[in-house]
Every structure is written in structure tokens, then in C-alpha cells.
PDB file of C-alpha atoms in Angstrom:
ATOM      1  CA  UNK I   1       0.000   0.000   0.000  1.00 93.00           C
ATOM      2  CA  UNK I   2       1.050   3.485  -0.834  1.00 98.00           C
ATOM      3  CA  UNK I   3       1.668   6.394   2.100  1.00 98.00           C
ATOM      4  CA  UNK I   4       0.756   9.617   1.329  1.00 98.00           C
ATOM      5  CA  UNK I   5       1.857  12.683   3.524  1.00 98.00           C
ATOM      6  CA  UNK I   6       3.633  15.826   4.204  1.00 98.00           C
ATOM      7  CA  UNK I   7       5.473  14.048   6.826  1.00 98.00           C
ATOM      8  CA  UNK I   8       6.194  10.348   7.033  1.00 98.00           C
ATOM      9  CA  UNK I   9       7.531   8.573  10.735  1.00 98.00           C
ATOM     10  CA  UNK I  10       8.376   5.650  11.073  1.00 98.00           C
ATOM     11  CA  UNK I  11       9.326   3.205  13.882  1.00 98.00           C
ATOM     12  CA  UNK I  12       9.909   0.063  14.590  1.00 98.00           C
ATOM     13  CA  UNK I  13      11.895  -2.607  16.757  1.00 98.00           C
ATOM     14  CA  UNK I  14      12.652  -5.602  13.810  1.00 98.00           C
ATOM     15  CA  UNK I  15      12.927  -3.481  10.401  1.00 98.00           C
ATOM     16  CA  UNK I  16      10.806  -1.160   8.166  1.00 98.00           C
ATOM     17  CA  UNK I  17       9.939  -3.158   4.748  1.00 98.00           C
ATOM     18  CA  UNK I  18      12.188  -6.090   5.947  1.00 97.00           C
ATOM     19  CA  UNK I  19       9.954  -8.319   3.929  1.00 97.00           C
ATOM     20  CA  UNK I  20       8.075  -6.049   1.650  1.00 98.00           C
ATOM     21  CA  UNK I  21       9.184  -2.542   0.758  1.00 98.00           C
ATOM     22  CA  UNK I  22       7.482   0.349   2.007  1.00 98.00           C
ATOM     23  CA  UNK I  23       6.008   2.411  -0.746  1.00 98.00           C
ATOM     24  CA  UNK I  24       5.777   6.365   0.253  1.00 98.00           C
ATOM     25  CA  UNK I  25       5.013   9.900  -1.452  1.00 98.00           C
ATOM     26  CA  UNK I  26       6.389  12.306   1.426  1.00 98.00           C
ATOM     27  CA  UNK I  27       8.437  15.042   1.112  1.00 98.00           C
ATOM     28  CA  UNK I  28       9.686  15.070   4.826  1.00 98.00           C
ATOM     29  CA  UNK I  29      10.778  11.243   5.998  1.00 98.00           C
ATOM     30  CA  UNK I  30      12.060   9.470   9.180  1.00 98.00           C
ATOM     31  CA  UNK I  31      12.615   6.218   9.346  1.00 98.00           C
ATOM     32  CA  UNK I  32      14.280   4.138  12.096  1.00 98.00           C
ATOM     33  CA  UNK I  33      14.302   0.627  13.608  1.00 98.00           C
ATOM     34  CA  UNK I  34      16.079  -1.429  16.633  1.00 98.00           C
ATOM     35  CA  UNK I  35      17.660  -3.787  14.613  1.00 98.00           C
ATOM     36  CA  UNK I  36      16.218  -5.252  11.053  1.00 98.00           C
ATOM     37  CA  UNK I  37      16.489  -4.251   7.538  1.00 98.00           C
ATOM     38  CA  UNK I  38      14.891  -0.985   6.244  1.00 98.00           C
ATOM     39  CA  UNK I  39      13.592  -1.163   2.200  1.00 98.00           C
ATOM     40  CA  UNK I  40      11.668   1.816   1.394  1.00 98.00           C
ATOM     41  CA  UNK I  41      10.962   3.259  -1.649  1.00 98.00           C
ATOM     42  CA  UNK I  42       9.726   6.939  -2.197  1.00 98.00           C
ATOM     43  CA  UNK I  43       7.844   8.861  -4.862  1.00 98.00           C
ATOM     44  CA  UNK I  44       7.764  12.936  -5.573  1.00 98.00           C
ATOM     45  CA  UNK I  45       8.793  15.088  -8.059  1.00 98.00           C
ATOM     46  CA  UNK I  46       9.549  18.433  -5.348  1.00 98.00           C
ATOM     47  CA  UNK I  47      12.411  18.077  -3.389  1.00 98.00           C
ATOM     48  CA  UNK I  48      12.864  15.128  -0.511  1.00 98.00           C
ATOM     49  CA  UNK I  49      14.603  15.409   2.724  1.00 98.00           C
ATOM     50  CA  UNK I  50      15.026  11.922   4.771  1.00 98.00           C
ATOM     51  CA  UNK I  51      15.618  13.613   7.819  1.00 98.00           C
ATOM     52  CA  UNK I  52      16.665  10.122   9.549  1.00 98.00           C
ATOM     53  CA  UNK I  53      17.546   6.693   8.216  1.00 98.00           C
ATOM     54  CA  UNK I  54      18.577   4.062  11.410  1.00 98.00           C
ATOM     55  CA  UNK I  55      18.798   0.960  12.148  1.00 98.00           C
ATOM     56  CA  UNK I  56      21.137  -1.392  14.226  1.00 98.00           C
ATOM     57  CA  UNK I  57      22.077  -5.084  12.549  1.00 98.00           C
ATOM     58  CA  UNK I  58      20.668  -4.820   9.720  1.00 98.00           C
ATOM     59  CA  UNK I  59      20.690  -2.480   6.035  1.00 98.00           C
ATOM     60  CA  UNK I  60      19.626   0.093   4.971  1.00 98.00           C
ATOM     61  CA  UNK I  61      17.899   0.407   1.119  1.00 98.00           C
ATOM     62  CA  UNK I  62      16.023   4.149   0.104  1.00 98.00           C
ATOM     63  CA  UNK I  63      15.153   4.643  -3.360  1.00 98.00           C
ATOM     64  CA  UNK I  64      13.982   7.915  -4.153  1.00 98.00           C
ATOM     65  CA  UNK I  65      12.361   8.339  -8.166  1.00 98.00           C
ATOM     66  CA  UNK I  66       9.686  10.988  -9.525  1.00 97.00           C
ATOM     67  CA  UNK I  67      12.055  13.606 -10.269  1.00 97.00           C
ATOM     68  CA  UNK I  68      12.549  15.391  -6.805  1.00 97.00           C
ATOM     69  CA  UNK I  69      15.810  16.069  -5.296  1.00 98.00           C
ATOM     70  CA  UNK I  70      16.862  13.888  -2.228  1.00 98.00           C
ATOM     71  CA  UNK I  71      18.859  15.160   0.918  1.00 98.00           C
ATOM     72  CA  UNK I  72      19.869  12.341   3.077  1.00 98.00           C
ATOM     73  CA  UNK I  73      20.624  14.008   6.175  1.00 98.00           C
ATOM     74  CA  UNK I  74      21.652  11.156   8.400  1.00 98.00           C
ATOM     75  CA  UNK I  75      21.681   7.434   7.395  1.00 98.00           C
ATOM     76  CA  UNK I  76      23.170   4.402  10.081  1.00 98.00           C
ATOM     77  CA  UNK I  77      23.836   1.284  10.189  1.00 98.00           C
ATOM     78  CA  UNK I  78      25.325  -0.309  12.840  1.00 98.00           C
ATOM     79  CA  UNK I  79      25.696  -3.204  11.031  1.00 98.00           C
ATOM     80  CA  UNK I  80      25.036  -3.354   7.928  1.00 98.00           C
ATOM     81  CA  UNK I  81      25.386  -1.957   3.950  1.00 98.00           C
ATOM     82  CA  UNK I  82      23.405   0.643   2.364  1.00 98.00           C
ATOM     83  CA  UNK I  83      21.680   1.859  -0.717  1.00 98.00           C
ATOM     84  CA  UNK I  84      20.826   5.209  -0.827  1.00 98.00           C
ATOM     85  CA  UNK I  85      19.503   6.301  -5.082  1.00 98.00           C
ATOM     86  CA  UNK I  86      17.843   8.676  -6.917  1.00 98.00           C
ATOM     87  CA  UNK I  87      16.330   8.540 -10.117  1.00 98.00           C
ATOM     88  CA  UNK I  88      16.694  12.005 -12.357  1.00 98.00           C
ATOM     89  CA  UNK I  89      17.664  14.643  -9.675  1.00 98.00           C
ATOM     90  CA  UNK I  90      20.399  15.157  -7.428  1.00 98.00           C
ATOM     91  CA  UNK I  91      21.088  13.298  -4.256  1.00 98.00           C
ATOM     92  CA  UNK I  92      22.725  15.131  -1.072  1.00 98.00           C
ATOM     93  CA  UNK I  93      24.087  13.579   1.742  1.00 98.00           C
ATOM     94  CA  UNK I  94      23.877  16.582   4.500  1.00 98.00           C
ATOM     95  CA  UNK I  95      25.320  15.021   7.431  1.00 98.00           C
ATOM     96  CA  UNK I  96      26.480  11.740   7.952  1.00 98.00           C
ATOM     97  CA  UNK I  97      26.254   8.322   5.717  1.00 98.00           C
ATOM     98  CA  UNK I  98      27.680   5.447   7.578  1.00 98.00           C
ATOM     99  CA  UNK I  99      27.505   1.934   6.987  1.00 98.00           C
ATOM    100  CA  UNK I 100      29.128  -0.155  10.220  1.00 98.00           C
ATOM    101  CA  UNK I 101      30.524  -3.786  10.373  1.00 96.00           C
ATOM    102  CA  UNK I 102      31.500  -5.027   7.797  1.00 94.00           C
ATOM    103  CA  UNK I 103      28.671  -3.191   5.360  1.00 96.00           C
ATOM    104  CA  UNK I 104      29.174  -1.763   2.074  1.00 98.00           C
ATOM    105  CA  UNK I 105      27.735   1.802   1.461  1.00 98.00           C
ATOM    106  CA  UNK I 106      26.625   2.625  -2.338  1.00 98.00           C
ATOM    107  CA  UNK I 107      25.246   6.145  -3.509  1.00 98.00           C
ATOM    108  CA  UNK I 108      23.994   6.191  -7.067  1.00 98.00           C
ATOM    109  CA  UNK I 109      22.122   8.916  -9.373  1.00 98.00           C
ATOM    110  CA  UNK I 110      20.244   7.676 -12.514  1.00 98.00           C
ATOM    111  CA  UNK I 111      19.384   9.116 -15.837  1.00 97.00           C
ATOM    112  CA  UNK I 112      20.361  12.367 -14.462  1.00 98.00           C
ATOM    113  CA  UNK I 113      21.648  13.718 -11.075  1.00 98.00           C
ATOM    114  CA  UNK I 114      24.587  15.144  -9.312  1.00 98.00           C
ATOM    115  CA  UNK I 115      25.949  13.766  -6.106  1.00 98.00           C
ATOM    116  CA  UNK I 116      26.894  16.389  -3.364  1.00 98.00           C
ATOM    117  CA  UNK I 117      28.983  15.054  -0.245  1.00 98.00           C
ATOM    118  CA  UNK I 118      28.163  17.854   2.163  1.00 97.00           C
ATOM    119  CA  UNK I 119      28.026  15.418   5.506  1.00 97.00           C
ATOM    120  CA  UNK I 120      30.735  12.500   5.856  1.00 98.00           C
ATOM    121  CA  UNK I 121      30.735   9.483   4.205  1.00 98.00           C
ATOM    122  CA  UNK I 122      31.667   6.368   5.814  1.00 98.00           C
ATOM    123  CA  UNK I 123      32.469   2.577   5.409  1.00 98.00           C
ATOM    124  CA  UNK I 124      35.441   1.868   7.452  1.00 92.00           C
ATOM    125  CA  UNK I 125      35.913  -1.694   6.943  1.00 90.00           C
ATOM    126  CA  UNK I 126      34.333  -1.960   3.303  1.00 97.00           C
ATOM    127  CA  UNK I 127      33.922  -0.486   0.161  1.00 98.00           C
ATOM    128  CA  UNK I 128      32.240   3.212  -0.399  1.00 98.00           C
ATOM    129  CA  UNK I 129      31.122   3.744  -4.271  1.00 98.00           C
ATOM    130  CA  UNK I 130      29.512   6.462  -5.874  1.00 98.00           C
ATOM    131  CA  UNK I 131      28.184   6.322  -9.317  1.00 98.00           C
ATOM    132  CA  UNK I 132      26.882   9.914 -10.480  1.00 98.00           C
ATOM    133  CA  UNK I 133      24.863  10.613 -13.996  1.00 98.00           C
ATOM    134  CA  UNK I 134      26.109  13.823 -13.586  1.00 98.00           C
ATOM    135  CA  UNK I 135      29.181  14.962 -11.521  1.00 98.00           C
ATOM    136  CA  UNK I 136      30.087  13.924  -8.126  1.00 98.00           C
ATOM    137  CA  UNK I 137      31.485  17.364  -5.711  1.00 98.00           C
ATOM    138  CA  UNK I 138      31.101  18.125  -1.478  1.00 97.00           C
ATOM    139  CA  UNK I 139      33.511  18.564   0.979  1.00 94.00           C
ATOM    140  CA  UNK I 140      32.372  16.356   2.999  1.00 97.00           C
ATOM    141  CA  UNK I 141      35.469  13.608   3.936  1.00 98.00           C
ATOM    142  CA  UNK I 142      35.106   9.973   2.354  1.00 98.00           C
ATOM    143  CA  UNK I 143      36.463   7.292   4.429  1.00 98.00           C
ATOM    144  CA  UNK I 144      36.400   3.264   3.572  1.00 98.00           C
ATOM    145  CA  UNK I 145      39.154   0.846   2.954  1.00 98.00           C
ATOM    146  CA  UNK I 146      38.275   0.960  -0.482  1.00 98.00           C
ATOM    147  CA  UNK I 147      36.576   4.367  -2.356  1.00 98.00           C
ATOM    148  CA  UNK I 148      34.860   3.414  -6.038  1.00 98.00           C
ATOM    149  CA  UNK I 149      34.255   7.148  -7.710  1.00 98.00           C
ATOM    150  CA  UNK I 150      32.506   6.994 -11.422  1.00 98.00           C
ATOM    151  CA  UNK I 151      31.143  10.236 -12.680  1.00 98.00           C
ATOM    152  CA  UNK I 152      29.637  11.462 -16.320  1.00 98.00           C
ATOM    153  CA  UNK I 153      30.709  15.197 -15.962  1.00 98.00           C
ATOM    154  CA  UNK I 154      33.369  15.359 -13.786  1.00 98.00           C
ATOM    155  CA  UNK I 155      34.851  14.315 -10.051  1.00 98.00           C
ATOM    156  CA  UNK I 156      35.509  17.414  -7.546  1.00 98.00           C
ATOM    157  CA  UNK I 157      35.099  19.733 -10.538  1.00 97.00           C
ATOM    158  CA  UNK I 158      33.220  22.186  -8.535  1.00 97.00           C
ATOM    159  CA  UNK I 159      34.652  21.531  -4.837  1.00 96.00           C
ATOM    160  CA  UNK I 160      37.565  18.771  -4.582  1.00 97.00           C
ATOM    161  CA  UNK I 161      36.566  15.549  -3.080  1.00 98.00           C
ATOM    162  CA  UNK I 162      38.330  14.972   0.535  1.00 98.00           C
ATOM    163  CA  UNK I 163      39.379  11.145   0.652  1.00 98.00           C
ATOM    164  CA  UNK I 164      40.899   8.940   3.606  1.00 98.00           C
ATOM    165  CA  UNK I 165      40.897   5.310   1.950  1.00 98.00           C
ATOM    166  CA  UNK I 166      43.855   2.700   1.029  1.00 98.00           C
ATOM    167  CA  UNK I 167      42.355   1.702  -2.596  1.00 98.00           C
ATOM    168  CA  UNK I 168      40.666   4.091  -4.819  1.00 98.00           C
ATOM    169  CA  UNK I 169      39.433   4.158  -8.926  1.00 98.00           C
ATOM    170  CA  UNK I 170      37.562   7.596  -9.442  1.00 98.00           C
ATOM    171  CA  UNK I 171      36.747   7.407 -13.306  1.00 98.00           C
ATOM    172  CA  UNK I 172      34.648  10.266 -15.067  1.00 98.00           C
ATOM    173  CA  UNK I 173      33.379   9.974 -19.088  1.00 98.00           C
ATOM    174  CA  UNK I 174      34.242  13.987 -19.236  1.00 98.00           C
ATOM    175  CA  UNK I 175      35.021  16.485 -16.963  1.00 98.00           C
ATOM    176  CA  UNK I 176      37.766  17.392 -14.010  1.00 98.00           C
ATOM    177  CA  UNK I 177      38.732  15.521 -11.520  1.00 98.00           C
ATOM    178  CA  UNK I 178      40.372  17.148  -7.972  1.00 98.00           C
ATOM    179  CA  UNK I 179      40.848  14.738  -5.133  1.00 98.00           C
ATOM    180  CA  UNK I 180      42.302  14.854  -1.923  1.00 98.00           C
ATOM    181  CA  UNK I 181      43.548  11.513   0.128  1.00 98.00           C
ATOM    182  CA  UNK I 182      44.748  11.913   3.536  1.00 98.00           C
ATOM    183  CA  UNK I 183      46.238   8.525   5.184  1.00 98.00           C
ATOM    184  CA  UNK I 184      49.596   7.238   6.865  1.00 97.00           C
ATOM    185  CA  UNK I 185      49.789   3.848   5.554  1.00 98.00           C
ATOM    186  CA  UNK I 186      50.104   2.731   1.963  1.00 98.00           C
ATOM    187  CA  UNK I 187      48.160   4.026  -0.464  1.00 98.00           C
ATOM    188  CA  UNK I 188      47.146   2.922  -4.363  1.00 98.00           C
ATOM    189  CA  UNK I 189      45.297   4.646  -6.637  1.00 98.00           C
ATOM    190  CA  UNK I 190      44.235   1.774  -9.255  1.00 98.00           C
ATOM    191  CA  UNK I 191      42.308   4.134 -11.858  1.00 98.00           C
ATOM    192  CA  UNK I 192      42.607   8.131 -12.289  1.00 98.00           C
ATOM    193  CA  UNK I 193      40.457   8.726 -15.780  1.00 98.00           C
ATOM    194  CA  UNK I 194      38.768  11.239 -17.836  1.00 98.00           C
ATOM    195  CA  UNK I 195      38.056  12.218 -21.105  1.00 98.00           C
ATOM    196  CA  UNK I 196      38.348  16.002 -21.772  1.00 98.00           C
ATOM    197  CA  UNK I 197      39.293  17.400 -18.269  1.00 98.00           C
ATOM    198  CA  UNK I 198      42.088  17.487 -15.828  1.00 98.00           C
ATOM    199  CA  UNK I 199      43.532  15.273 -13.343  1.00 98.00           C
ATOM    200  CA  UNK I 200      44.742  16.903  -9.940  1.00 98.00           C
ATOM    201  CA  UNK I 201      45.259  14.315  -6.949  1.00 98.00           C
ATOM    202  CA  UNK I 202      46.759  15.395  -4.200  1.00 98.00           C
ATOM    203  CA  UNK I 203      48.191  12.831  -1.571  1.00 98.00           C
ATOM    204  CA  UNK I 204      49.106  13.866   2.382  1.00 98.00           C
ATOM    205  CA  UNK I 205      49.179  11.921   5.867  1.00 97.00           C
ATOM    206  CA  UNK I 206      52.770  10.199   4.937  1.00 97.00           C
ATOM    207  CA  UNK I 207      51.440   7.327   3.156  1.00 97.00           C
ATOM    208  CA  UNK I 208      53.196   6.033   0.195  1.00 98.00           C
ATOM    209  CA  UNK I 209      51.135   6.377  -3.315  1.00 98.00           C
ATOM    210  CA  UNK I 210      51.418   4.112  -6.391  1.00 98.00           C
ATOM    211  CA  UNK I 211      49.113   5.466  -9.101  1.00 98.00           C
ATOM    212  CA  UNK I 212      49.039   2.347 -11.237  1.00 98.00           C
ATOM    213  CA  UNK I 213      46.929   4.125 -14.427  1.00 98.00           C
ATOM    214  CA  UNK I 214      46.020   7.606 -14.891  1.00 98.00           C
ATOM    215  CA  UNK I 215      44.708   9.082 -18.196  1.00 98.00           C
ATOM    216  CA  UNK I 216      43.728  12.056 -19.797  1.00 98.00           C
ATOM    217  CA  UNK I 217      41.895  12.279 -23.591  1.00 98.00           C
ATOM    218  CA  UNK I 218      42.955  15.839 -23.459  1.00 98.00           C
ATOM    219  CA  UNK I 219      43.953  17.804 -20.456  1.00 98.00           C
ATOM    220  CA  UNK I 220      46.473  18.593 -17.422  1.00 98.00           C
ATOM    221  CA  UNK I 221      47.915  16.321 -14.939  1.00 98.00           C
ATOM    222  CA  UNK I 222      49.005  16.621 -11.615  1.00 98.00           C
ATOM    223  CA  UNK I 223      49.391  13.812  -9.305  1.00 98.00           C
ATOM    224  CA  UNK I 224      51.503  14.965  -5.626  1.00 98.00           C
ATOM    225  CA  UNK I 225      52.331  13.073  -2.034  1.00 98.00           C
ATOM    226  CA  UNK I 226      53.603  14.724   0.570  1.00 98.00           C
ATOM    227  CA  UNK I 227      55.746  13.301   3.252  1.00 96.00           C
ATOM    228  CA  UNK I 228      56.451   9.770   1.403  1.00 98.00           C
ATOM    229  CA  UNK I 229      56.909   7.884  -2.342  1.00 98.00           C
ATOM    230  CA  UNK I 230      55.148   8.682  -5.409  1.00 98.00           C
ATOM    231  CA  UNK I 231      55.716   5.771  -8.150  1.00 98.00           C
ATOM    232  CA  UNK I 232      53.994   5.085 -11.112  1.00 98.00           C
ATOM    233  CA  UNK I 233      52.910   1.493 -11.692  1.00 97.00           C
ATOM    234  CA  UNK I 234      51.826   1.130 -15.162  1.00 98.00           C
ATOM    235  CA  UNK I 235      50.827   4.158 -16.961  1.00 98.00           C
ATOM    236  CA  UNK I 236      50.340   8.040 -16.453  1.00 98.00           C
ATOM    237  CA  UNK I 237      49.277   9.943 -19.895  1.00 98.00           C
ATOM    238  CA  UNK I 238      48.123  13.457 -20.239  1.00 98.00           C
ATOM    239  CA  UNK I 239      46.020  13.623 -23.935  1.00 98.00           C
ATOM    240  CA  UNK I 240      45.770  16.468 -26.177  1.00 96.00           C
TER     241      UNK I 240
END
């Protein structure tokens, strides 16, 4: 069944569409539970703010579609991955994103859409990817043992991305990228790409970097580390 309201709240002890997803049209949304999965799945085309998104063990899945923007403001798991999506708008995290344990965390806009790190971003023990239809920009740090970046239209174009992970691939069709990585230990950037567009990544902390591939179609390069190695594993080529 569908809810319909200014303001959705919902609570629970053992999960929130944990065996069939909640269906919503709400432009104001909490929703938290003790423990259990959450699945919910809203529908608007004016902007969408999910003011809370909790749960304990168990993950977290929020699909947003009908055109309106989404702001995540906070989103925990203690346990657990997430989804957080959009379909054709943008898609803001404004606080805090964290997936705990061992959980993945996975932000995605479709057809169209920026994403815009304002708040942190967190999977310490796992993976954190973005995939963007348009460009992916924010302030807002990015920490996970492994950081998965893939853009359309560019990658810290309009504010540089702030990173803290060991393994990283940020990969744009078009567009600049500017990325920041602070860490101490060993670092390894796998894939820096774009088409037309720069590359600037900037390494500090006193971590060693190997950048094993980094490519330009045509545009600048810059690729730094402060404090420790820089070594290039297999390829670095500035286009045009």
C-alpha cells in the first residue's frame, strides 16, 4: 500500500519493509528501527529530505524516483550496507552516511543527477562507491578501505573531493577531476580517468602512493604526495 503525507515517521523494533518494501510519497521522511532491515521506496517530483535513516544489525535500502531532489541528512547502520539512489535529480548527503561492520555503502544517481557530499561518508571496513549521472562534488570527507568514484561530468570539478581510503578508482566519461587523500599507511590509486578534463590528486598523511593508471583524452595532470613515495605502476598519460 502506498503512504501519502507531508510528513512520514516511522518506527519500529525488527525493520521497516524487511519483507516487503514500504512504498511512500512524502516530502519530509524518518525512518528508524532497533535492529532489522529498512527497504523503502519513495515517490515525488519536489524536493525530498530523509531527515533520519537508522537501524542497528541490519541495512539500509532508500530509493527515491519521480524527479525530486533527495537530501539524506543522516543514514546508520550499525551493522550493515546501504543503498541510498535517486532517479533524475540530485542526491545530497547533509550530514552523515555510515555503513558499520563489515557493510558496504553505495550512492547512485540515474538518468540524471549530481551527487553532493556535504556530511561525511563512511564505510570503514568496506567499500564506499559512488556512481553519479552527472558529476560527483562536497567537501564532505570519504572514508572506507576501499573508495569506487565513477562520474559522467566530472569528479571534484566544482569543490575537490576529501578522501581517507587505502584503494581508490575515481573514473569520469568527461570532466575534471580534484581529489584529496589523507592517510599514513600505503596508499594505491588503481584508476585516475577522464576524457576532456584534468587530473589533480593530491596525496598527504605520509602514506606512500602508487598510481598504477592515470589518463587524460585531453587535459592537465598533476598527481603529488607529501611526506612519502610517489611511483607510477603502469601508466600516467596526459592527452591532447
Amino acid at each position: 500500500g502506498l503512504v501519502t503525507a507531508a510528513t512520514v515517521d516511522l518506527n519500529a523494533v525488527s525493520g521497516i519493509g524487511n519483507t516487503t518494501a514500504v512504498n511512500l510519497a512524502a516530502t519530509t521522511i524518518t525512518a528508524d528501527s532497533t535492529n532489522g532491515n529498512l527497504d523503502v521506496n519513495n515517490a515525488l517530483g519536489t524536493a525530498v529530505t530523509a531527515t533520519t535513516l537508522t537501524t542497528g544489525t541490519g541495512s539500509i535500502a532508500f530509493d527515491q524516483t519521480g524527479g525530486g531532489a533527495l537530501t539524506v541528512t543522516t543514514a546508520t547502520t550499525g551493522d550493515g550496507a546501504m543503498t541510498l539512489t535517486n532517479t533524475a535529480a540530485d542526491l545530497t548527503i547533509g550530514s552523515a552516511a555510515t555503513a558499520g561492520g563489515a557493510g558496504n555503502l553505495t550512492l547512485t544517481t540515474s538518468t540524471s543527477g549530481n551527487v553532493i557530499l556535504t556530511g561525511t561518508t563512511t564505510a570503514d571496513a568496506s567499500t564506499v562507491q559512488i556512481n553519479s549521472a552527472g558529476a560527483i562534488n562536497g567537501g564532505g570527507l570519504v572514508t572506507a578501505a576501499t573508495v569506487d568514484l565513477n562520474a559522467v561530468s566530472g569528479i571534484g570539478n566544482g569543490t575537490a573531493l576529501n578522501l581517507a581510503a587505502s584503494t581508490l578508482t575515481a573514473d569520469s566519461t568527461n570532466g575534471n577531476l580534484d581529489i584529496n587523500n589523507t592517510l599514513g599507511t600505503a596508499v594505491t590509486a588503481t584508476t585516475l580517468t577522464t576524457g576532456t578534463g584534468s587530473i589533480a590528486f593530491d596525496q598527504t598523511g605520509g602514506g606512500t602512493l602508487t598510481v598504477t593508471t592515470a589518463t587524460t583524452g585531453d587535459g592537465a595532470m598533476t598527481l603529488s604526495n607529501t611526506g612519502n613515495d610517489l611511483t607510477i605502476g603502469s601508466a600516467a598519460t596526459a592527452g591532447g
